[in-house]
Amino acid sequence: MAETSIEWTQRPGTKGVTWNPSTGCDKISAGCGLPRFPGDDTGGCYAMAMAKRLKAMGQAKYQNDGDPRTSGPGFGVTMHTDVLPQPLKWRDPRTVFVNSMSDLGHARISREFVAQVWAVMAATPQHVYQILSKRPERMARILNDECRCGSGHAPGVHFRSAMDWASTPHSPTYVPGMQPGLYHRITWPLPNVWVGTSIELDKHVDRADALRATPAAVRFISAEPLLGPLPSLDLTGIDQIIIGGESGPGSRPMDLGWVRELISMARDADTAVFVKQLGLRWAGSGKGGDWTAWPEDLRIREYPADRVAVAS
Ligand code: SF4
Ligand SMILES: [Zn+2]
């Protein structure tokens, strides 16, 4: 478990960490990385490149290879049940970025495993969790699962019962260290969990609809890497939008007009704005993150709810 440098994951005053109960993924859209050849709609994300290195270093979590067409060495989707109890041991409050090396919405991550992750988060209200997925439709479907037992239960009841099994000793999905009887301690949606989706191009704005359908205390959109304008984006019910350009060699440029349009849409929708970086071409420092080199109107870093500007 490494400390993360993903700056927006760390709310002021708390320690930011990553927690990777699953690893691995498959590319799904252009925001997954740079094209490898002309016309390629997808590339390889940072996590995929990192997994390749970690596999070569012999790290046990990264020995499962993914499909070479959409994934890579060490990046096969893998659920690590031994990693699930980690947050139960952290006494001090932390801001936890969940699955920096995977996508919890991936079809090969089981519903039971997602329920185990949610159960651990419910059992550790001292931490704030941030989950970002490019597959919000599946997340919404799992969290709102329809009644399958014929008793007419409300959507999500079965998911919460699967969470409860994760706190029940001797159940096959029990997470060691969990206190029994979680079901009756659950506040729904979990107040300490932020759920987000990435939207890099206008053709993916329907991910925001799936996010709106997801039970979550805080909903955020990561428009990073922003690869085009998002004129069709509806920010209704979205608490925060994070905006960033692509960084790294060969990165695709971000037009500041796209950023300004999003800021204006966010103002109308009362959505907090966090401009993370402006991409390689706008970097005073060459890294894209040098705040003082930016146009003044883009120096905005707000958090949901409190709307605190942390830098000026
Ligand atoms: S982890 Fe995210 S960016 Fe990487 S391949 Fe999966 S969906 Fe794409
Ligand atoms: Zn039912």
mmCIF file of N, CA, C and O in Angstrom, residues 27-105:
data_model
loop_
_atom_site.group_PDB
_atom_site.id
_atom_site.type_symbol
_atom_site.label_atom_id
_atom_site.label_comp_id
_atom_site.label_asym_id
_atom_site.label_seq_id
_atom_site.Cartn_x
_atom_site.Cartn_y
_atom_site.Cartn_z
ATOM 1 N N LYS A 27 -8.788 -1.801 -21.150
ATOM 2 C CA LYS A 27 -9.061 -0.483 -21.694
ATOM 3 C C LYS A 27 -10.488 -0.425 -22.222
ATOM 4 O O LYS A 27 -10.985 -1.392 -22.788
ATOM 5 N N ILE A 28 -11.103 0.709 -22.010
ATOM 6 C CA ILE A 28 -12.504 0.822 -22.433
ATOM 7 C C ILE A 28 -12.750 2.031 -23.323
ATOM 8 O O ILE A 28 -13.654 2.024 -24.149
ATOM 9 N N SER A 29 -11.937 3.102 -23.170
ATOM 10 C CA SER A 29 -12.164 4.277 -24.022
ATOM 11 C C SER A 29 -10.897 5.120 -24.104
ATOM 12 O O SER A 29 -9.882 4.802 -23.478
ATOM 13 N N ALA A 30 -10.974 6.206 -24.881
ATOM 14 C CA ALA A 30 -9.778 6.993 -25.213
ATOM 15 C C ALA A 30 -9.057 7.532 -23.972
ATOM 16 O O ALA A 30 -7.849 7.742 -23.994
ATOM 17 N N GLY A 31 -9.809 7.767 -22.888
ATOM 18 C CA GLY A 31 -9.199 8.289 -21.663
ATOM 19 C C GLY A 31 -8.286 7.287 -20.987
ATOM 20 O O GLY A 31 -7.597 7.610 -20.021
ATOM 21 N N CYS A 32 -8.260 6.055 -21.484
ATOM 22 C CA CYS A 32 -7.396 5.026 -20.895
ATOM 23 C C CYS A 32 -5.937 5.202 -21.302
ATOM 24 O O CYS A 32 -5.086 4.428 -20.883
ATOM 25 N N GLY A 33 -5.628 6.164 -22.136
ATOM 26 C CA GLY A 33 -4.225 6.401 -22.449
ATOM 27 C C GLY A 33 -4.002 6.780 -23.888
ATOM 28 O O GLY A 33 -4.939 6.846 -24.689
ATOM 29 N N LEU A 34 -2.760 7.029 -24.187
ATOM 30 C CA LEU A 34 -2.392 7.484 -25.529
ATOM 31 C C LEU A 34 -2.610 6.394 -26.576
ATOM 32 O O LEU A 34 -2.361 5.223 -26.309
ATOM 33 N N PRO A 35 -3.037 6.768 -27.760
ATOM 34 C CA PRO A 35 -3.161 5.780 -28.837
ATOM 35 C C PRO A 35 -1.801 5.176 -29.161
ATOM 36 O O PRO A 35 -0.784 5.854 -29.073
ATOM 37 N N ARG A 36 -1.778 3.903 -29.489
ATOM 38 C CA ARG A 36 -0.515 3.248 -29.820
ATOM 39 C C ARG A 36 -0.220 3.305 -31.310
ATOM 40 O O ARG A 36 0.870 3.059 -31.748
ATOM 41 N N PHE A 37 -1.252 3.560 -32.098
ATOM 42 C CA PHE A 37 -1.074 3.681 -33.550
ATOM 43 C C PHE A 37 -2.205 4.568 -34.053
ATOM 44 O O PHE A 37 -3.209 4.736 -33.361
ATOM 45 N N PRO A 38 -2.033 5.187 -35.267
ATOM 46 C CA PRO A 38 -3.070 6.098 -35.760
ATOM 47 C C PRO A 38 -4.433 5.407 -35.815
ATOM 48 O O PRO A 38 -4.536 4.285 -36.302
ATOM 49 N N GLY A 39 -5.431 6.069 -35.294
ATOM 50 C CA GLY A 39 -6.777 5.512 -35.338
ATOM 51 C C GLY A 39 -7.116 4.632 -34.138
ATOM 52 O O GLY A 39 -8.256 4.247 -33.946
ATOM 53 N N ASP A 40 -6.126 4.316 -33.310
ATOM 54 C CA ASP A 40 -6.373 3.505 -32.119
ATOM 55 C C ASP A 40 -7.192 4.337 -31.135
ATOM 56 O O ASP A 40 -6.822 5.462 -30.828
ATOM 57 N N ASP A 41 -8.304 3.810 -30.673
ATOM 58 C CA ASP A 41 -9.173 4.583 -29.793
ATOM 59 C C ASP A 41 -8.732 4.488 -28.333
ATOM 60 O O ASP A 41 -9.169 5.230 -27.481
ATOM 61 N N THR A 42 -7.892 3.535 -28.058
ATOM 62 C CA THR A 42 -7.468 3.371 -26.669
ATOM 63 C C THR A 42 -5.945 3.265 -26.621
ATOM 64 O O THR A 42 -5.290 3.069 -27.629
ATOM 65 N N GLY A 43 -5.390 3.387 -25.467
ATOM 66 C CA GLY A 43 -3.939 3.265 -25.322
ATOM 67 C C GLY A 43 -3.651 2.434 -24.106
ATOM 68 O O GLY A 43 -4.307 1.440 -23.874
ATOM 69 N N GLY A 44 -2.698 2.854 -23.337
ATOM 70 C CA GLY A 44 -2.402 2.130 -22.107
ATOM 71 C C GLY A 44 -2.351 3.123 -20.963
ATOM 72 O O GLY A 44 -1.708 4.161 -21.080
ATOM 73 N N CYS A 45 -3.052 2.860 -19.871
ATOM 74 C CA CYS A 45 -3.096 3.824 -18.785
ATOM 75 C C CYS A 45 -1.859 3.688 -17.903
ATOM 76 O O CYS A 45 -1.088 2.736 -18.002
ATOM 77 N N TYR A 46 -1.722 4.648 -17.020
ATOM 78 C CA TYR A 46 -0.610 4.687 -16.079
ATOM 79 C C TYR A 46 -0.558 3.403 -15.245
ATOM 80 O O TYR A 46 0.503 2.823 -15.035
ATOM 81 N N ALA A 47 -1.723 2.941 -14.804
ATOM 82 C CA ALA A 47 -1.765 1.735 -13.967
ATOM 83 C C ALA A 47 -1.273 0.512 -14.734
ATOM 84 O O ALA A 47 -0.607 -0.368 -14.173
ATOM 85 N N MET A 48 -1.588 0.461 -16.030
ATOM 86 C CA MET A 48 -1.164 -0.681 -16.838
ATOM 87 C C MET A 48 0.363 -0.718 -16.960
ATOM 88 O O MET A 48 0.996 -1.777 -16.826
ATOM 89 N N ALA A 49 0.944 0.460 -17.195
ATOM 90 C CA ALA A 49 2.405 0.542 -17.297
ATOM 91 C C ALA A 49 3.056 0.175 -15.960
ATOM 92 O O ALA A 49 4.066 -0.541 -15.900
ATOM 93 N N MET A 50 2.450 0.646 -14.896
ATOM 94 C CA MET A 50 2.965 0.369 -13.544
ATOM 95 C C MET A 50 2.896 -1.130 -13.243
ATOM 96 O O MET A 50 3.831 -1.713 -12.684
ATOM 97 N N ALA A 51 1.768 -1.776 -13.636
ATOM 98 C CA ALA A 51 1.600 -3.214 -13.376
ATOM 99 C C ALA A 51 2.691 -4.016 -14.073
ATOM 100 O O ALA A 51 3.210 -5.004 -13.535
ATOM 101 N N LYS A 52 3.046 -3.587 -15.273
ATOM 102 C CA LYS A 52 4.098 -4.275 -16.018
ATOM 103 C C LYS A 52 5.414 -4.218 -15.235
ATOM 104 O O LYS A 52 6.125 -5.226 -15.109
ATOM 105 N N ARG A 53 5.699 -3.049 -14.699
ATOM 106 C CA ARG A 53 6.934 -2.903 -13.906
ATOM 107 C C ARG A 53 6.882 -3.747 -12.635
ATOM 108 O O ARG A 53 7.835 -4.405 -12.259
ATOM 109 N N LEU A 54 5.713 -3.711 -11.966
ATOM 110 C CA LEU A 54 5.587 -4.445 -10.701
ATOM 111 C C LEU A 54 5.671 -5.955 -10.929
ATOM 112 O O LEU A 54 6.231 -6.693 -10.115
ATOM 113 N N LYS A 55 5.157 -6.406 -12.067
ATOM 114 C CA LYS A 55 5.282 -7.826 -12.400
ATOM 115 C C LYS A 55 6.764 -8.183 -12.561
ATOM 116 O O LYS A 55 7.252 -9.180 -12.022
ATOM 117 N N ALA A 56 7.481 -7.329 -13.318
ATOM 118 C CA ALA A 56 8.902 -7.594 -13.560
ATOM 119 C C ALA A 56 9.698 -7.604 -12.255
ATOM 120 O O ALA A 56 10.689 -8.323 -12.114
ATOM 121 N N MET A 57 9.220 -6.809 -11.283
ATOM 122 C CA MET A 57 9.900 -6.772 -9.975
ATOM 123 C C MET A 57 9.519 -7.963 -9.107
ATOM 124 O O MET A 57 10.002 -8.099 -7.978
ATOM 125 N N GLY A 58 8.595 -8.786 -9.596
ATOM 126 C CA GLY A 58 8.221 -9.996 -8.871
ATOM 127 C C GLY A 58 7.127 -9.806 -7.833
ATOM 128 O O GLY A 58 6.895 -10.678 -6.999
ATOM 129 N N GLN A 59 6.415 -8.663 -7.870
ATOM 130 C CA GLN A 59 5.362 -8.422 -6.869
ATOM 131 C C GLN A 59 4.208 -9.414 -7.036
ATOM 132 O O GLN A 59 3.641 -9.534 -8.134
ATOM 133 N N ALA A 60 3.863 -10.067 -5.940
ATOM 134 C CA ALA A 60 2.881 -11.159 -5.999
ATOM 135 C C ALA A 60 1.525 -10.715 -6.545
ATOM 136 O O ALA A 60 0.842 -11.474 -7.246
ATOM 137 N N LYS A 61 1.117 -9.485 -6.253
ATOM 138 C CA LYS A 61 -0.216 -9.024 -6.683
ATOM 139 C C LYS A 61 -0.306 -8.816 -8.186
ATOM 140 O O LYS A 61 -1.390 -8.641 -8.729
ATOM 141 N N TYR A 62 0.841 -8.773 -8.844
ATOM 142 C CA TYR A 62 0.850 -8.409 -10.268
ATOM 143 C C TYR A 62 1.476 -9.508 -11.136
ATOM 144 O O TYR A 62 2.332 -9.249 -11.957
ATOM 145 N N GLN A 63 1.039 -10.735 -10.929
ATOM 146 C CA GLN A 63 1.579 -11.836 -11.731
ATOM 147 C C GLN A 63 0.557 -12.369 -12.728
ATOM 148 O O GLN A 63 0.858 -13.231 -13.544
ATOM 149 N N ASN A 64 -0.660 -11.862 -12.662
ATOM 150 C CA ASN A 64 -1.732 -12.339 -13.524
ATOM 151 C C ASN A 64 -1.810 -11.444 -14.774
ATOM 152 O O ASN A 64 -2.083 -10.255 -14.672
ATOM 153 N N ASP A 65 -1.534 -12.020 -15.934
ATOM 154 C CA ASP A 65 -1.522 -11.213 -17.156
ATOM 155 C C ASP A 65 -2.932 -11.018 -17.720
ATOM 156 O O ASP A 65 -3.768 -11.910 -17.639
ATOM 157 N N GLY A 66 -3.127 -9.842 -18.306
ATOM 158 C CA GLY A 66 -4.412 -9.563 -18.951
ATOM 159 C C GLY A 66 -4.334 -9.848 -20.445
ATOM 160 O O GLY A 66 -3.270 -10.154 -20.987
ATOM 161 N N ASP A 67 -5.466 -9.738 -21.111
ATOM 162 C CA ASP A 67 -5.557 -9.921 -22.559
ATOM 163 C C ASP A 67 -4.663 -8.873 -23.236
ATOM 164 O O ASP A 67 -4.856 -7.673 -23.023
ATOM 165 N N PRO A 68 -3.696 -9.290 -24.061
ATOM 166 C CA PRO A 68 -2.775 -8.307 -24.646
ATOM 167 C C PRO A 68 -3.469 -7.263 -25.530
ATOM 168 O O PRO A 68 -2.939 -6.187 -25.744
ATOM 169 N N ARG A 69 -4.662 -7.577 -26.020
ATOM 170 C CA ARG A 69 -5.348 -6.589 -26.885
ATOM 171 C C ARG A 69 -5.896 -5.418 -26.081
ATOM 172 O O ARG A 69 -5.996 -4.303 -26.586
ATOM 173 N N THR A 70 -6.269 -5.671 -24.836
ATOM 174 C CA THR A 70 -6.921 -4.612 -24.057
ATOM 175 C C THR A 70 -6.250 -4.372 -22.710
ATOM 176 O O THR A 70 -6.586 -3.415 -22.001
ATOM 177 N N SER A 71 -5.340 -5.242 -22.335
ATOM 178 C CA SER A 71 -4.717 -5.125 -21.016
ATOM 179 C C SER A 71 -3.214 -5.357 -21.185
ATOM 180 O O SER A 71 -2.651 -4.950 -22.200
ATOM 181 N N GLY A 72 -2.567 -5.992 -20.245
ATOM 182 C CA GLY A 72 -1.134 -6.179 -20.392
ATOM 183 C C GLY A 72 -0.552 -7.059 -19.303
ATOM 184 O O GLY A 72 -1.292 -7.596 -18.465
ATOM 185 N N PRO A 73 0.766 -7.192 -19.291
ATOM 186 C CA PRO A 73 1.417 -8.054 -18.295
ATOM 187 C C PRO A 73 1.133 -7.571 -16.869
ATOM 188 O O PRO A 73 1.239 -6.384 -16.588
ATOM 189 N N GLY A 74 0.752 -8.504 -16.012
ATOM 190 C CA GLY A 74 0.498 -8.169 -14.607
ATOM 191 C C GLY A 74 -0.791 -7.407 -14.383
ATOM 192 O O GLY A 74 -1.097 -6.999 -13.266
ATOM 193 N N PHE A 75 -1.572 -7.186 -15.459
ATOM 194 C CA PHE A 75 -2.749 -6.312 -15.354
ATOM 195 C C PHE A 75 -4.051 -7.074 -15.569
ATOM 196 O O PHE A 75 -5.087 -6.499 -15.874
ATOM 197 N N GLY A 76 -4.002 -8.396 -15.421
ATOM 198 C CA GLY A 76 -5.232 -9.181 -15.471
ATOM 199 C C GLY A 76 -6.074 -8.870 -14.232
ATOM 200 O O GLY A 76 -5.537 -8.682 -13.132
ATOM 201 N N VAL A 77 -7.390 -8.823 -14.403
ATOM 202 C CA VAL A 77 -8.265 -8.471 -13.274
ATOM 203 C C VAL A 77 -8.154 -9.544 -12.186
ATOM 204 O O VAL A 77 -8.354 -10.729 -12.454
ATOM 205 N N THR A 78 -7.805 -9.123 -10.986
ATOM 206 C CA THR A 78 -7.598 -10.051 -9.876
ATOM 207 C C THR A 78 -8.202 -9.463 -8.599
ATOM 208 O O THR A 78 -7.989 -8.289 -8.305
ATOM 209 N N MET A 79 -8.944 -10.282 -7.876
ATOM 210 C CA MET A 79 -9.507 -9.840 -6.594
ATOM 211 C C MET A 79 -8.603 -10.343 -5.476
ATOM 212 O O MET A 79 -8.287 -11.534 -5.432
ATOM 213 N N HIS A 80 -8.192 -9.446 -4.599
ATOM 214 C CA HIS A 80 -7.256 -9.811 -3.532
ATOM 215 C C HIS A 80 -7.998 -9.775 -2.188
ATOM 216 O O HIS A 80 -8.051 -8.729 -1.534
ATOM 217 N N THR A 81 -8.545 -10.899 -1.785
ATOM 218 C CA THR A 81 -9.325 -10.898 -0.540
ATOM 219 C C THR A 81 -8.441 -10.587 0.673
ATOM 220 O O THR A 81 -8.917 -10.027 1.657
ATOM 221 N N ASP A 82 -7.147 -10.905 0.573
ATOM 222 C CA ASP A 82 -6.260 -10.635 1.718
ATOM 223 C C ASP A 82 -6.030 -9.142 1.932
ATOM 224 O O ASP A 82 -5.601 -8.718 3.003
ATOM 225 N N VAL A 83 -6.347 -8.329 0.921
ATOM 226 C CA VAL A 83 -6.139 -6.880 1.039
ATOM 227 C C VAL A 83 -7.380 -6.194 1.636
ATOM 228 O O VAL A 83 -7.319 -5.078 2.148
ATOM 229 N N LEU A 84 -8.521 -6.902 1.602
ATOM 230 C CA LEU A 84 -9.775 -6.290 2.059
ATOM 231 C C LEU A 84 -9.707 -5.729 3.477
ATOM 232 O O LEU A 84 -10.209 -4.626 3.726
ATOM 233 N N PRO A 85 -9.078 -6.445 4.457
ATOM 234 C CA PRO A 85 -9.142 -5.928 5.841
ATOM 235 C C PRO A 85 -8.238 -4.728 6.128
ATOM 236 O O PRO A 85 -8.340 -4.148 7.209
ATOM 237 N N GLN A 86 -7.370 -4.334 5.207
ATOM 238 C CA GLN A 86 -6.380 -3.275 5.497
ATOM 239 C C GLN A 86 -6.961 -2.042 6.216
ATOM 240 O O GLN A 86 -6.446 -1.654 7.266
ATOM 241 N N PRO A 87 -8.027 -1.420 5.687
ATOM 242 C CA PRO A 87 -8.500 -0.178 6.311
ATOM 243 C C PRO A 87 -9.004 -0.371 7.739
ATOM 244 O O PRO A 87 -9.071 0.593 8.518
ATOM 245 N N LEU A 88 -9.374 -1.614 8.093
ATOM 246 C CA LEU A 88 -9.864 -1.871 9.457
ATOM 247 C C LEU A 88 -8.751 -1.607 10.465
ATOM 248 O O LEU A 88 -9.011 -1.353 11.642
ATOM 249 N N LYS A 89 -7.520 -1.671 10.012
ATOM 250 C CA LYS A 89 -6.381 -1.517 10.921
ATOM 251 C C LYS A 89 -5.899 -0.070 11.013
ATOM 252 O O LYS A 89 -5.052 0.239 11.834
ATOM 253 N N TRP A 90 -6.400 0.806 10.146
ATOM 254 C CA TRP A 90 -5.953 2.202 10.178
ATOM 255 C C TRP A 90 -6.812 2.973 11.174
ATOM 256 O O TRP A 90 -7.986 3.204 10.924
ATOM 257 N N ARG A 91 -6.208 3.362 12.284
ATOM 258 C CA ARG A 91 -6.975 4.073 13.326
ATOM 259 C C ARG A 91 -7.168 5.547 12.961
ATOM 260 O O ARG A 91 -8.229 6.114 13.170
ATOM 261 N N ASP A 92 -6.099 6.171 12.451
ATOM 262 C CA ASP A 92 -6.190 7.606 12.136
ATOM 263 C C ASP A 92 -7.031 7.796 10.869
ATOM 264 O O ASP A 92 -6.958 6.999 9.937
ATOM 265 N N PRO A 93 -7.844 8.867 10.820
ATOM 266 C CA PRO A 93 -8.694 9.083 9.646
ATOM 267 C C PRO A 93 -7.864 9.327 8.394
ATOM 268 O O PRO A 93 -6.914 10.103 8.423
ATOM 269 N N ARG A 94 -8.221 8.651 7.319
ATOM 270 C CA ARG A 94 -7.481 8.803 6.068
ATOM 271 C C ARG A 94 -8.432 9.080 4.907
ATOM 272 O O ARG A 94 -9.602 8.724 4.962
ATOM 273 N N THR A 95 -7.896 9.687 3.877
ATOM 274 C CA THR A 95 -8.626 9.794 2.619
ATOM 275 C C THR A 95 -8.096 8.685 1.731
ATOM 276 O O THR A 95 -6.906 8.638 1.425
ATOM 277 N N VAL A 96 -8.981 7.773 1.377
ATOM 278 C CA VAL A 96 -8.541 6.542 0.723
ATOM 279 C C VAL A 96 -9.010 6.526 -0.723
ATOM 280 O O VAL A 96 -10.224 6.547 -0.999
ATOM 281 N N PHE A 97 -8.073 6.505 -1.645
ATOM 282 C CA PHE A 97 -8.429 6.348 -3.058
ATOM 283 C C PHE A 97 -8.493 4.851 -3.341
ATOM 284 O O PHE A 97 -7.505 4.138 -3.207
ATOM 285 N N VAL A 98 -9.693 4.375 -3.708
ATOM 286 C CA VAL A 98 -9.900 2.939 -3.863
ATOM 287 C C VAL A 98 -9.553 2.518 -5.293
ATOM 288 O O VAL A 98 -10.063 3.083 -6.259
ATOM 289 N N ASN A 99 -8.698 1.531 -5.412
ATOM 290 C CA ASN A 99 -8.381 0.936 -6.714
ATOM 291 C C ASN A 99 -7.721 1.888 -7.699
ATOM 292 O O ASN A 99 -8.225 2.103 -8.812
ATOM 293 N N SER A 100 -6.583 2.440 -7.306
ATOM 294 C CA SER A 100 -5.804 3.230 -8.269
ATOM 295 C C SER A 100 -5.245 2.330 -9.367
ATOM 296 O O SER A 100 -4.831 2.803 -10.415
ATOM 297 N N MET A 101 -5.258 0.998 -9.131
ATOM 298 C CA MET A 101 -4.678 0.043 -10.090
ATOM 299 C C MET A 101 -5.743 -0.840 -10.741
ATOM 300 O O MET A 101 -5.440 -1.931 -11.234
ATOM 301 N N SER A 102 -6.997 -0.388 -10.721
ATOM 302 C CA SER A 102 -8.073 -1.229 -11.253
ATOM 303 C C SER A 102 -9.326 -0.385 -11.444
ATOM 304 O O SER A 102 -9.302 0.819 -11.236
ATOM 305 N N ASP A 103 -10.409 -1.019 -11.869
ATOM 306 C CA ASP A 103 -11.702 -0.347 -11.952
ATOM 307 C C ASP A 103 -12.715 -1.273 -11.282
ATOM 308 O O ASP A 103 -12.996 -2.370 -11.793
ATOM 309 N N LEU A 104 -13.254 -0.819 -10.153
ATOM 310 C CA LEU A 104 -14.145 -1.683 -9.370
ATOM 311 C C LEU A 104 -15.424 -2.046 -10.136
ATOM 312 O O LEU A 104 -16.100 -3.010 -9.808
ATOM 313 N N GLY A 105 -15.719 -1.285 -11.181
ATOM 314 C CA GLY A 105 -16.916 -1.577 -11.972
ATOM 315 C C GLY A 105 -16.685 -2.636 -13.050
ATOM 316 O O GLY A 105 -17.624 -3.025 -13.751
#
